[in-house]
Amino acid sequence: MSNYQRTADWLNACGKTPNDTGLSVQIGCHLEEFCEFLKVLRSDSEGYAKLLDRTRLDLEWFATKLKKQEQFVYIPVHMRTDALDALCDSEVTGNGVAYMANFDKPKADELVLASNEAKLVDGKPVILEGGKIGKPEGWKAPDLRSCV
């Protein structure tokens, strides 16, 4: 089963179905993860290091607004093909970064997806106040050390 299908099945099990509000929240989640990547980058230039940090802080702030549904974004119908292209390209370039960093991305993908699936208890999510998907007692984040 593809990573896409496993993710779609997991979101569906968590009660998340495609709609405008859910899309906006998921975009916030996507931005939040990109910010985690920006946070680990270093630059040999102090000026560019500050630029990275300012960019990350702005994106984190905006991602939080989206996730809390205090702000909404959408993909206009006439731009849906471009949006899909950008998502596919970001997956390809992300895999390229993993390749160039010599990460074991297939193994990491498996560990992360299995960890998300472990958040389900008897096929149901733990839902926190505000609708966030929680972690059941005993849940552990994936250990990716063997993938680097």
Short mmCIF file of N, CA, C and O in Angstrom, two decimals:
data_model
loop_
_atom_site.label_atom_id
_atom_site.label_comp_id
_atom_site.label_asym_id
_atom_site.label_seq_id
_atom_site.Cartn_x
_atom_site.Cartn_y
_atom_site.Cartn_z
N MET A 1 0.85 -1.18 0.00
CA MET A 1 0.00 0.00 0.00
C MET A 1 0.90 1.24 0.00
O MET A 1 1.91 1.29 0.68
N SER A 2 0.52 2.24 -0.77
CA SER A 2 1.33 3.45 -0.88
C SER A 2 1.29 4.28 0.41
O SER A 2 0.36 4.17 1.21
N ASN A 3 2.31 5.11 0.58
CA ASN A 3 2.34 6.03 1.72
C ASN A 3 1.13 6.95 1.69
O ASN A 3 0.54 7.25 2.72
N TYR A 4 0.75 7.39 0.47
CA TYR A 4 -0.43 8.24 0.33
C TYR A 4 -1.67 7.52 0.86
O TYR A 4 -2.44 8.09 1.64
N GLN A 5 -1.87 6.28 0.44
CA GLN A 5 -3.07 5.56 0.85
C GLN A 5 -3.07 5.28 2.35
O GLN A 5 -4.11 5.37 3.00
N ARG A 6 -1.91 4.96 2.91
CA ARG A 6 -1.84 4.74 4.36
C ARG A 6 -2.21 6.01 5.11
O ARG A 6 -2.91 5.97 6.12
N THR A 7 -1.72 7.14 4.61
CA THR A 7 -2.03 8.42 5.25
C THR A 7 -3.52 8.74 5.11
O THR A 7 -4.17 9.16 6.08
N ALA A 8 -4.06 8.53 3.91
CA ALA A 8 -5.49 8.79 3.68
C ALA A 8 -6.34 7.89 4.58
O ALA A 8 -7.32 8.36 5.19
N ASP A 9 -5.97 6.62 4.70
CA ASP A 9 -6.73 5.69 5.56
C ASP A 9 -6.66 6.13 7.01
O ASP A 9 -7.65 6.07 7.75
N TRP A 10 -5.48 6.57 7.44
CA TRP A 10 -5.30 7.02 8.82
C TRP A 10 -6.15 8.26 9.10
O TRP A 10 -6.85 8.34 10.11
N LEU A 11 -6.11 9.23 8.19
CA LEU A 11 -6.92 10.44 8.37
C LEU A 11 -8.41 10.09 8.40
O LEU A 11 -9.16 10.62 9.22
N ASN A 12 -8.83 9.20 7.53
CA ASN A 12 -10.22 8.77 7.50
C ASN A 12 -10.61 8.10 8.81
O ASN A 12 -11.68 8.37 9.36
N ALA A 13 -9.73 7.24 9.34
CA ALA A 13 -10.00 6.59 10.63
C ALA A 13 -10.11 7.61 11.76
O ALA A 13 -10.81 7.39 12.75
N CYS A 14 -9.43 8.74 11.58
CA CYS A 14 -9.47 9.81 12.58
C CYS A 14 -10.65 10.76 12.35
O CYS A 14 -10.76 11.79 13.01
N GLY A 15 -11.52 10.40 11.42
CA GLY A 15 -12.71 11.21 11.17
C GLY A 15 -12.47 12.41 10.28
O GLY A 15 -13.30 13.31 10.20
N LYS A 16 -11.34 12.44 9.62
CA LYS A 16 -10.99 13.56 8.75
C LYS A 16 -11.39 13.21 7.32
O LYS A 16 -10.85 12.28 6.73
N THR A 17 -12.35 13.93 6.79
CA THR A 17 -12.77 13.73 5.41
C THR A 17 -12.51 15.01 4.63
O THR A 17 -12.51 16.11 5.21
N PRO A 18 -12.26 14.90 3.34
CA PRO A 18 -11.96 16.09 2.55
C PRO A 18 -13.07 17.15 2.63
O PRO A 18 -14.23 16.86 2.37
N ASN A 19 -12.68 18.34 3.06
CA ASN A 19 -13.56 19.51 3.08
C ASN A 19 -12.68 20.75 3.21
O ASN A 19 -11.48 20.64 3.50
N ASP A 20 -13.24 21.90 3.00
CA ASP A 20 -12.45 23.14 2.99
C ASP A 20 -11.77 23.43 4.32
O ASP A 20 -10.60 23.81 4.35
N THR A 21 -12.47 23.22 5.43
CA THR A 21 -11.88 23.50 6.74
C THR A 21 -10.75 22.52 7.02
O THR A 21 -9.66 22.92 7.46
N GLY A 22 -11.00 21.25 6.78
CA GLY A 22 -9.97 20.24 7.00
C GLY A 22 -8.75 20.47 6.14
O GLY A 22 -7.61 20.25 6.58
N LEU A 23 -8.96 20.90 4.92
CA LEU A 23 -7.84 21.21 4.03
C LEU A 23 -6.98 22.32 4.61
O LEU A 23 -5.76 22.22 4.65
N SER A 24 -7.60 23.37 5.09
CA SER A 24 -6.87 24.50 5.65
C SER A 24 -6.05 24.05 6.87
O SER A 24 -4.88 24.41 7.01
N VAL A 25 -6.66 23.23 7.72
CA VAL A 25 -5.95 22.71 8.90
C VAL A 25 -4.77 21.84 8.46
O VAL A 25 -3.66 21.95 9.00
N GLN A 26 -5.00 20.98 7.46
CA GLN A 26 -3.93 20.09 6.99
C GLN A 26 -2.79 20.88 6.36
O GLN A 26 -1.62 20.51 6.51
N ILE A 27 -3.10 21.97 5.69
CA ILE A 27 -2.05 22.85 5.16
C ILE A 27 -1.24 23.42 6.31
O ILE A 27 -0.01 23.50 6.25
N GLY A 28 -1.91 23.78 7.40
CA GLY A 28 -1.19 24.24 8.59
C GLY A 28 -0.25 23.17 9.13
O GLY A 28 0.89 23.45 9.50
N CYS A 29 -0.72 21.92 9.14
CA CYS A 29 0.14 20.80 9.59
C CYS A 29 1.34 20.64 8.66
O CYS A 29 2.46 20.40 9.12
N HIS A 30 1.10 20.77 7.37
CA HIS A 30 2.18 20.64 6.38
C HIS A 30 3.22 21.74 6.58
O HIS A 30 4.43 21.47 6.58
N LEU A 31 2.77 22.97 6.79
CA LEU A 31 3.69 24.07 7.04
C LEU A 31 4.47 23.86 8.34
O LEU A 31 5.66 24.15 8.41
N GLU A 32 3.79 23.35 9.35
CA GLU A 32 4.45 23.09 10.64
C GLU A 32 5.61 22.10 10.46
O GLU A 32 6.70 22.30 11.00
N GLU A 33 5.39 21.05 9.68
CA GLU A 33 6.45 20.06 9.45
C GLU A 33 7.60 20.67 8.66
O GLU A 33 8.77 20.37 8.92
N PHE A 34 7.29 21.52 7.69
CA PHE A 34 8.35 22.19 6.94
C PHE A 34 9.16 23.09 7.87
O PHE A 34 10.38 23.17 7.76
N CYS A 35 8.49 23.72 8.82
CA CYS A 35 9.19 24.56 9.80
C CYS A 35 10.15 23.73 10.66
O CYS A 35 11.23 24.20 11.02
N GLU A 36 9.75 22.51 10.99
CA GLU A 36 10.66 21.63 11.74
C GLU A 36 11.92 21.37 10.93
O GLU A 36 13.02 21.29 11.49
N PHE A 37 11.77 21.23 9.61
CA PHE A 37 12.94 21.05 8.76
C PHE A 37 13.79 22.31 8.74
O PHE A 37 15.02 22.25 8.87
N LEU A 38 13.16 23.48 8.59
CA LEU A 38 13.91 24.73 8.58
C LEU A 38 14.70 24.92 9.88
O LEU A 38 15.80 25.47 9.87
N LYS A 39 14.14 24.43 10.97
CA LYS A 39 14.77 24.61 12.28
C LYS A 39 16.11 23.87 12.40
O LYS A 39 16.97 24.28 13.17
N VAL A 40 16.31 22.81 11.63
CA VAL A 40 17.56 22.04 11.73
C VAL A 40 18.62 22.52 10.74
O VAL A 40 19.76 22.05 10.79
N LEU A 41 18.25 23.43 9.84
CA LEU A 41 19.21 23.91 8.85
C LEU A 41 20.15 24.94 9.48
O LEU A 41 19.74 25.73 10.32
N ARG A 42 21.40 24.93 9.05
CA ARG A 42 22.39 25.89 9.49
C ARG A 42 23.01 26.53 8.26
O ARG A 42 23.10 25.91 7.21
N SER A 43 23.46 27.75 8.42
CA SER A 43 24.09 28.49 7.33
C SER A 43 25.45 28.99 7.79
O SER A 43 25.63 29.28 8.98
N ASP A 44 26.40 29.09 6.85
CA ASP A 44 27.71 29.64 7.21
C ASP A 44 27.70 31.16 7.16
O ASP A 44 28.72 31.81 7.36
N SER A 45 26.53 31.73 6.92
CA SER A 45 26.37 33.18 6.89
C SER A 45 25.40 33.60 7.99
O SER A 45 24.26 33.11 8.04
N GLU A 46 25.81 34.50 8.84
CA GLU A 46 24.94 34.96 9.93
C GLU A 46 23.68 35.61 9.38
O GLU A 46 22.58 35.41 9.91
N GLY A 47 23.82 36.37 8.30
CA GLY A 47 22.66 37.04 7.70
C GLY A 47 21.63 36.04 7.19
O GLY A 47 20.43 36.18 7.43
N TYR A 48 22.10 35.01 6.49
CA TYR A 48 21.18 34.00 5.99
C TYR A 48 20.61 33.13 7.10
O TYR A 48 19.47 32.67 7.02
N ALA A 49 21.39 32.91 8.14
CA ALA A 49 20.89 32.17 9.30
C ALA A 49 19.72 32.92 9.93
O ALA A 49 18.69 32.33 10.28
N LYS A 50 19.85 34.24 10.03
CA LYS A 50 18.77 35.06 10.58
C LYS A 50 17.56 35.04 9.65
O LYS A 50 16.41 35.00 10.12
N LEU A 51 17.78 35.07 8.35
CA LEU A 51 16.69 35.00 7.38
C LEU A 51 15.93 33.69 7.53
O LEU A 51 14.69 33.69 7.56
N LEU A 52 16.65 32.58 7.63
CA LEU A 52 16.01 31.28 7.83
C LEU A 52 15.16 31.29 9.10
O LEU A 52 14.03 30.81 9.12
N ASP A 53 15.72 31.84 10.16
CA ASP A 53 15.00 31.85 11.44
C ASP A 53 13.75 32.72 11.38
O ASP A 53 12.69 32.33 11.85
N ARG A 54 13.85 33.91 10.78
CA ARG A 54 12.68 34.78 10.64
C ARG A 54 11.61 34.13 9.79
O ARG A 54 10.41 34.19 10.12
N THR A 55 12.01 33.50 8.70
CA THR A 55 11.06 32.81 7.82
C THR A 55 10.36 31.71 8.59
O THR A 55 9.13 31.57 8.52
N ARG A 56 11.13 30.91 9.31
CA ARG A 56 10.55 29.81 10.09
C ARG A 56 9.57 30.33 11.13
O ARG A 56 8.47 29.81 11.27
N LEU A 57 9.95 31.37 11.85
CA LEU A 57 9.07 31.91 12.88
C LEU A 57 7.76 32.43 12.29
O LEU A 57 6.68 32.19 12.85
N ASP A 58 7.83 33.11 11.15
CA ASP A 58 6.61 33.59 10.49
C ASP A 58 5.73 32.42 10.04
O ASP A 58 4.52 32.44 10.24
N LEU A 59 6.34 31.41 9.44
CA LEU A 59 5.57 30.25 8.98
C LEU A 59 4.98 29.48 10.16
O LEU A 59 3.84 29.00 10.07
N GLU A 60 5.73 29.35 11.25
CA GLU A 60 5.20 28.67 12.44
C GLU A 60 3.97 29.40 12.98
O GLU A 60 2.97 28.78 13.33
N TRP A 61 4.06 30.73 13.03
CA TRP A 61 2.94 31.53 13.51
C TRP A 61 1.72 31.30 12.64
O TRP A 61 0.61 31.07 13.13
N PHE A 62 1.92 31.35 11.32
CA PHE A 62 0.81 31.18 10.39
C PHE A 62 0.24 29.76 10.45
O PHE A 62 -0.98 29.56 10.45
N ALA A 63 1.13 28.77 10.54
CA ALA A 63 0.68 27.37 10.64
C ALA A 63 -0.19 27.18 11.87
O ALA A 63 -1.23 26.50 11.82
N THR A 64 0.18 27.79 12.97
CA THR A 64 -0.61 27.69 14.20
C THR A 64 -1.99 28.31 14.01
O THR A 64 -2.99 27.75 14.45
N LYS A 65 -2.05 29.45 13.34
CA LYS A 65 -3.34 30.09 13.05
C LYS A 65 -4.24 29.16 12.23
O LYS A 65 -5.44 29.05 12.49
N LEU A 66 -3.65 28.50 11.24
CA LEU A 66 -4.43 27.58 10.40
C LEU A 66 -4.90 26.37 11.21
O LEU A 66 -6.06 25.98 11.13
N LYS A 67 -4.01 25.80 12.00
CA LYS A 67 -4.35 24.61 12.76
C LYS A 67 -5.42 24.90 13.81
O LYS A 67 -6.26 24.05 14.11
N LYS A 68 -5.41 26.10 14.37
CA LYS A 68 -6.43 26.49 15.36
C LYS A 68 -7.69 27.04 14.70
O LYS A 68 -8.61 27.46 15.39
N GLN A 69 -7.71 27.05 13.38
CA GLN A 69 -8.84 27.55 12.59
C GLN A 69 -9.14 29.03 12.90
O GLN A 69 -10.28 29.47 12.84
N GLU A 70 -8.09 29.76 13.19
CA GLU A 70 -8.21 31.22 13.38
C GLU A 70 -8.00 31.94 12.05
O GLU A 70 -8.26 33.13 11.94
N GLN A 71 -7.49 31.20 11.09
CA GLN A 71 -7.28 31.71 9.74
C GLN A 71 -7.52 30.54 8.79
O GLN A 71 -7.30 29.39 9.16
N PHE A 72 -7.99 30.82 7.60
CA PHE A 72 -8.28 29.78 6.62
C PHE A 72 -7.62 30.11 5.30
O PHE A 72 -7.49 31.28 4.93
N VAL A 73 -7.17 29.07 4.61
CA VAL A 73 -6.67 29.21 3.25
C VAL A 73 -7.38 28.17 2.40
O VAL A 73 -7.98 27.22 2.92
N TYR A 74 -7.32 28.35 1.12
CA TYR A 74 -7.96 27.41 0.21
C TYR A 74 -7.16 27.37 -1.09
O TYR A 74 -6.28 28.19 -1.33
N ILE A 75 -7.48 26.38 -1.92
CA ILE A 75 -6.86 26.26 -3.23
C ILE A 75 -7.93 26.59 -4.26
O ILE A 75 -8.90 25.84 -4.39
N PRO A 76 -7.80 27.70 -4.96
CA PRO A 76 -8.80 28.04 -5.97
C PRO A 76 -8.89 26.93 -7.02
O PRO A 76 -7.88 26.30 -7.36
N VAL A 77 -10.08 26.70 -7.51
CA VAL A 77 -10.33 25.63 -8.49
C VAL A 77 -9.35 25.71 -9.66
O VAL A 77 -8.78 24.70 -10.08
N HIS A 78 -9.13 26.91 -10.17
CA HIS A 78 -8.28 27.06 -11.35
C HIS A 78 -6.80 26.82 -11.04
O HIS A 78 -5.98 26.77 -11.96
N MET A 79 -6.44 26.66 -9.77
CA MET A 79 -5.04 26.43 -9.39
C MET A 79 -4.81 25.04 -8.80
O MET A 79 -3.72 24.74 -8.32
N ARG A 80 -5.82 24.18 -8.83
CA ARG A 80 -5.69 22.85 -8.22
C ARG A 80 -4.61 22.00 -8.90
O ARG A 80 -3.88 21.29 -8.23
N THR A 81 -4.49 22.09 -10.22
CA THR A 81 -3.44 21.34 -10.92
C THR A 81 -2.07 21.81 -10.49
O THR A 81 -1.18 21.00 -10.22
N ASP A 82 -1.88 23.13 -10.37
CA ASP A 82 -0.61 23.68 -9.92
C ASP A 82 -0.31 23.26 -8.48
O ASP A 82 0.85 22.97 -8.14
N ALA A 83 -1.34 23.23 -7.64
CA ALA A 83 -1.15 22.82 -6.25
C ALA A 83 -0.71 21.36 -6.17
O ALA A 83 0.22 21.02 -5.43
N LEU A 84 -1.35 20.50 -6.96
CA LEU A 84 -0.97 19.09 -6.98
C LEU A 84 0.45 18.92 -7.48
O LEU A 84 1.24 18.15 -6.92
N ASP A 85 0.81 19.66 -8.51
CA ASP A 85 2.17 19.61 -9.05
C ASP A 85 3.19 20.00 -7.97
O ASP A 85 4.21 19.34 -7.79
N ALA A 86 2.89 21.07 -7.24
CA ALA A 86 3.80 21.53 -6.19
C ALA A 86 3.93 20.49 -5.07
O ALA A 86 5.03 20.24 -4.55
N LEU A 87 2.81 19.85 -4.70
CA LEU A 87 2.86 18.80 -3.67
C LEU A 87 3.70 17.62 -4.14
O LEU A 87 4.52 17.08 -3.37
N CYS A 88 3.50 17.20 -5.38
CA CYS A 88 4.29 16.09 -5.92
C CYS A 88 5.77 16.48 -5.99
O CYS A 88 6.64 15.69 -5.61
N ASP A 89 6.05 17.69 -6.46
CA ASP A 89 7.43 18.15 -6.55
C ASP A 89 8.07 18.24 -5.16
O ASP A 89 9.26 17.92 -5.00
N SER A 90 7.30 18.66 -4.16
CA SER A 90 7.89 18.77 -2.81
C SER A 90 8.21 17.38 -2.26
O SER A 90 9.19 17.20 -1.55
N GLU A 91 7.40 16.38 -2.64
CA GLU A 91 7.71 15.01 -2.22
C GLU A 91 8.98 14.52 -2.93
O GLU A 91 9.85 13.92 -2.29
N VAL A 92 9.09 14.80 -4.22
CA VAL A 92 10.27 14.38 -4.97
C VAL A 92 11.52 15.08 -4.44
O VAL A 92 12.56 14.44 -4.21
N THR A 93 11.44 16.40 -4.24
CA THR A 93 12.63 17.11 -3.76
C THR A 93 12.96 16.73 -2.32
O THR A 93 14.14 16.65 -1.95
N GLY A 94 11.95 16.45 -1.51
CA GLY A 94 12.21 15.97 -0.15
C GLY A 94 12.93 14.63 -0.16
O GLY A 94 13.87 14.40 0.59
N ASN A 95 12.48 13.73 -1.06
CA ASN A 95 13.17 12.45 -1.20
C ASN A 95 14.59 12.67 -1.72
O ASN A 95 15.51 11.94 -1.33
N GLY A 96 14.76 13.67 -2.58
CA GLY A 96 16.10 14.01 -3.06
C GLY A 96 17.01 14.49 -1.94
O GLY A 96 18.19 14.12 -1.89
N VAL A 97 16.47 15.30 -1.05
CA VAL A 97 17.26 15.75 0.11
C VAL A 97 17.65 14.54 0.96
O VAL A 97 18.81 14.40 1.39
N ALA A 98 16.69 13.65 1.19
CA ALA A 98 16.99 12.44 1.98
C ALA A 98 18.07 11.61 1.31
O ALA A 98 18.98 11.10 1.97
N TYR A 99 17.99 11.47 -0.01
CA TYR A 99 19.00 10.73 -0.76
C TYR A 99 20.37 11.39 -0.62
O TYR A 99 21.37 10.72 -0.32
N MET A 100 20.42 12.71 -0.83
CA MET A 100 21.70 13.42 -0.77
C MET A 100 22.29 13.43 0.64
O MET A 100 23.51 13.50 0.81
N ALA A 101 21.43 13.32 1.66
CA ALA A 101 21.90 13.25 3.05
C ALA A 101 22.20 11.81 3.45
O ALA A 101 22.61 11.56 4.57
N ASN A 102 21.98 10.88 2.52
CA ASN A 102 22.22 9.45 2.75
C ASN A 102 21.34 8.90 3.87
O ASN A 102 21.78 8.06 4.67
N PHE A 103 20.09 9.38 3.94
CA PHE A 103 19.12 8.86 4.90
C PHE A 103 18.46 7.61 4.33
O PHE A 103 18.30 7.50 3.11
N ASP A 104 18.03 6.72 5.19
CA ASP A 104 17.23 5.57 4.76
C ASP A 104 15.77 6.00 4.82
O ASP A 104 15.04 5.70 5.75
N LYS A 105 15.34 6.73 3.80
CA LYS A 105 14.00 7.30 3.78
C LYS A 105 12.90 6.25 3.72
O LYS A 105 11.89 6.39 4.42
N PRO A 106 13.05 5.17 2.94
CA PRO A 106 11.99 4.16 2.95
C PRO A 106 11.75 3.58 4.35
O PRO A 106 10.61 3.42 4.77
N LYS A 107 12.81 3.30 5.06
CA LYS A 107 12.67 2.77 6.42
C LYS A 107 12.06 3.83 7.34
O LYS A 107 11.18 3.53 8.15
N ALA A 108 12.49 5.08 7.20
CA ALA A 108 11.95 6.16 8.02
C ALA A 108 10.46 6.36 7.74
O ALA A 108 9.67 6.54 8.67
N ASP A 109 10.07 6.31 6.47
CA ASP A 109 8.65 6.42 6.12
C ASP A 109 7.85 5.33 6.83
O ASP A 109 6.80 5.60 7.40
N GLU A 110 8.34 4.11 6.77
CA GLU A 110 7.64 2.98 7.39
C GLU A 110 7.50 3.21 8.90
O GLU A 110 6.42 3.00 9.47
N LEU A 111 8.56 3.66 9.55
CA LEU A 111 8.52 3.89 11.00
C LEU A 111 7.54 5.01 11.36
O LEU A 111 6.78 4.89 12.33
N VAL A 112 7.55 6.09 10.59
CA VAL A 112 6.66 7.22 10.88
C VAL A 112 5.20 6.83 10.64
O VAL A 112 4.33 7.14 11.46
N LEU A 113 4.92 6.15 9.53
CA LEU A 113 3.54 5.74 9.26
C LEU A 113 3.04 4.75 10.31
O LEU A 113 1.90 4.85 10.78
N ALA A 114 3.88 3.80 10.71
CA ALA A 114 3.49 2.84 11.74
C ALA A 114 3.24 3.55 13.07
O ALA A 114 2.31 3.20 13.81
N SER A 115 4.04 4.57 13.36
CA SER A 115 3.86 5.34 14.59
C SER A 115 2.53 6.09 14.58
O SER A 115 1.82 6.14 15.58
N ASN A 116 2.19 6.69 13.43
CA ASN A 116 0.90 7.37 13.32
C ASN A 116 -0.24 6.37 13.49
O ASN A 116 -1.22 6.65 14.19
N GLU A 117 -0.12 5.22 12.85
CA GLU A 117 -1.16 4.20 12.95
C GLU A 117 -1.31 3.70 14.39
O GLU A 117 -2.41 3.33 14.82
N ALA A 118 -0.22 3.74 15.15
CA ALA A 118 -0.26 3.30 16.55
C ALA A 118 -1.02 4.30 17.43
O ALA A 118 -1.31 3.99 18.60
N LYS A 119 -1.35 5.47 16.91
CA LYS A 119 -2.15 6.43 17.66
C LYS A 119 -3.61 6.01 17.72
O LYS A 119 -4.38 6.57 18.49
N LEU A 120 -3.99 5.04 16.89
CA LEU A 120 -5.37 4.55 16.89
C LEU A 120 -5.50 3.46 17.95
O LEU A 120 -4.66 2.58 18.06
N VAL A 121 -6.57 3.54 18.72
CA VAL A 121 -6.87 2.52 19.73
C VAL A 121 -8.15 1.82 19.28
O VAL A 121 -9.19 2.46 19.16
N ASP A 122 -8.03 0.53 19.00
CA ASP A 122 -9.16 -0.22 18.45
C ASP A 122 -9.73 0.46 17.20
O ASP A 122 -10.94 0.53 17.00
N GLY A 123 -8.81 0.99 16.39
CA GLY A 123 -9.21 1.62 15.14
C GLY A 123 -9.75 3.03 15.27
O GLY A 123 -10.16 3.63 14.29
N LYS A 124 -9.73 3.57 16.50
CA LYS A 124 -10.28 4.91 16.75
C LYS A 124 -9.18 5.83 17.30
O LYS A 124 -8.34 5.40 18.08
N PRO A 125 -9.24 7.10 16.93
CA PRO A 125 -8.24 8.04 17.43
C PRO A 125 -8.57 8.53 18.84
O PRO A 125 -9.72 8.49 19.27
N VAL A 126 -7.54 8.98 19.52
CA VAL A 126 -7.72 9.72 20.76
C VAL A 126 -7.83 11.18 20.34
O VAL A 126 -6.89 11.73 19.76
N ILE A 127 -8.99 11.78 20.57
CA ILE A 127 -9.19 13.17 20.15
C ILE A 127 -9.09 14.08 21.37
O ILE A 127 -9.78 13.89 22.37
N LEU A 128 -8.20 15.06 21.27
CA LEU A 128 -8.01 16.03 22.33
C LEU A 128 -8.96 17.21 22.16
O LEU A 128 -9.57 17.38 21.09
N GLU A 129 -9.06 18.02 23.19
CA GLU A 129 -9.86 19.23 23.10
C GLU A 129 -9.39 20.06 21.91
O GLU A 129 -8.19 20.20 21.69
N GLY A 130 -10.30 20.55 21.13
CA GLY A 130 -9.96 21.32 19.94
C GLY A 130 -9.85 20.45 18.70
O GLY A 130 -9.57 20.94 17.63
N GLY A 131 -10.01 19.13 18.86
CA GLY A 131 -10.02 18.24 17.71
C GLY A 131 -8.67 17.67 17.31
O GLY A 131 -8.57 16.91 16.35
N LYS A 132 -7.61 18.02 18.03
CA LYS A 132 -6.28 17.49 17.70
C LYS A 132 -6.23 15.99 18.00
O LYS A 132 -6.79 15.52 18.98
N ILE A 133 -5.56 15.26 17.14
CA ILE A 133 -5.39 13.83 17.34
C ILE A 133 -4.30 13.63 18.39
O ILE A 133 -3.17 14.10 18.23
N GLY A 134 -4.68 12.94 19.46
CA GLY A 134 -3.75 12.74 20.57
C GLY A 134 -2.99 11.44 20.47
O GLY A 134 -3.14 10.66 19.52
N LYS A 135 -2.19 11.21 21.48
CA LYS A 135 -1.37 10.01 21.54
C LYS A 135 -1.86 9.17 22.72
O LYS A 135 -1.95 9.66 23.84
N PRO A 136 -2.16 7.90 22.47
CA PRO A 136 -2.64 7.05 23.57
C PRO A 136 -1.52 6.76 24.57
O PRO A 136 -0.33 6.93 24.26
N GLU A 137 -1.91 6.33 25.73
CA GLU A 137 -0.96 5.98 26.77
C GLU A 137 -0.01 4.91 26.22
O GLU A 137 -0.42 3.96 25.57
N GLY A 138 1.27 5.10 26.46
CA GLY A 138 2.27 4.15 26.01
C GLY A 138 2.80 4.39 24.61
O GLY A 138 3.74 3.73 24.18
N TRP A 139 2.22 5.36 23.89
CA TRP A 139 2.67 5.64 22.53
C TRP A 139 4.08 6.20 22.56
O TRP A 139 4.45 6.98 23.45
N LYS A 140 4.89 5.81 21.59
CA LYS A 140 6.25 6.33 21.49
C LYS A 140 6.47 6.88 20.09
O LYS A 140 6.02 6.30 19.10
N ALA A 141 7.18 7.99 20.04
CA ALA A 141 7.56 8.57 18.74
C ALA A 141 8.51 7.60 18.04
O ALA A 141 9.24 6.85 18.70
N PRO A 142 8.53 7.62 16.72
CA PRO A 142 9.43 6.71 16.02
C PRO A 142 10.90 7.08 16.28
O PRO A 142 11.24 8.25 16.37
N ASP A 143 11.71 6.06 16.43
CA ASP A 143 13.14 6.25 16.63
C ASP A 143 13.82 6.14 15.27
O ASP A 143 13.93 5.05 14.73
N LEU A 144 14.22 7.26 14.72
CA LEU A 144 14.77 7.30 13.38
C LEU A 144 16.30 7.26 13.35
O LEU A 144 16.91 7.40 12.28
N ARG A 145 16.91 7.05 14.50
CA ARG A 145 18.38 7.07 14.54
C ARG A 145 19.02 6.04 13.60
O ARG A 145 20.07 6.30 13.03
N SER A 146 18.36 4.90 13.42
CA SER A 146 18.93 3.88 12.53
C SER A 146 18.79 4.26 11.06
O SER A 146 19.33 3.56 10.19
N CYS A 147 18.09 5.34 10.77
CA CYS A 147 17.85 5.76 9.38
C CYS A 147 18.80 6.87 8.93
O CYS A 147 18.75 7.29 7.77
N VAL A 148 19.64 7.33 9.82
CA VAL A 148 20.57 8.42 9.46
C VAL A 148 22.01 7.94 9.42
O VAL A 148 22.35 6.93 9.96
#
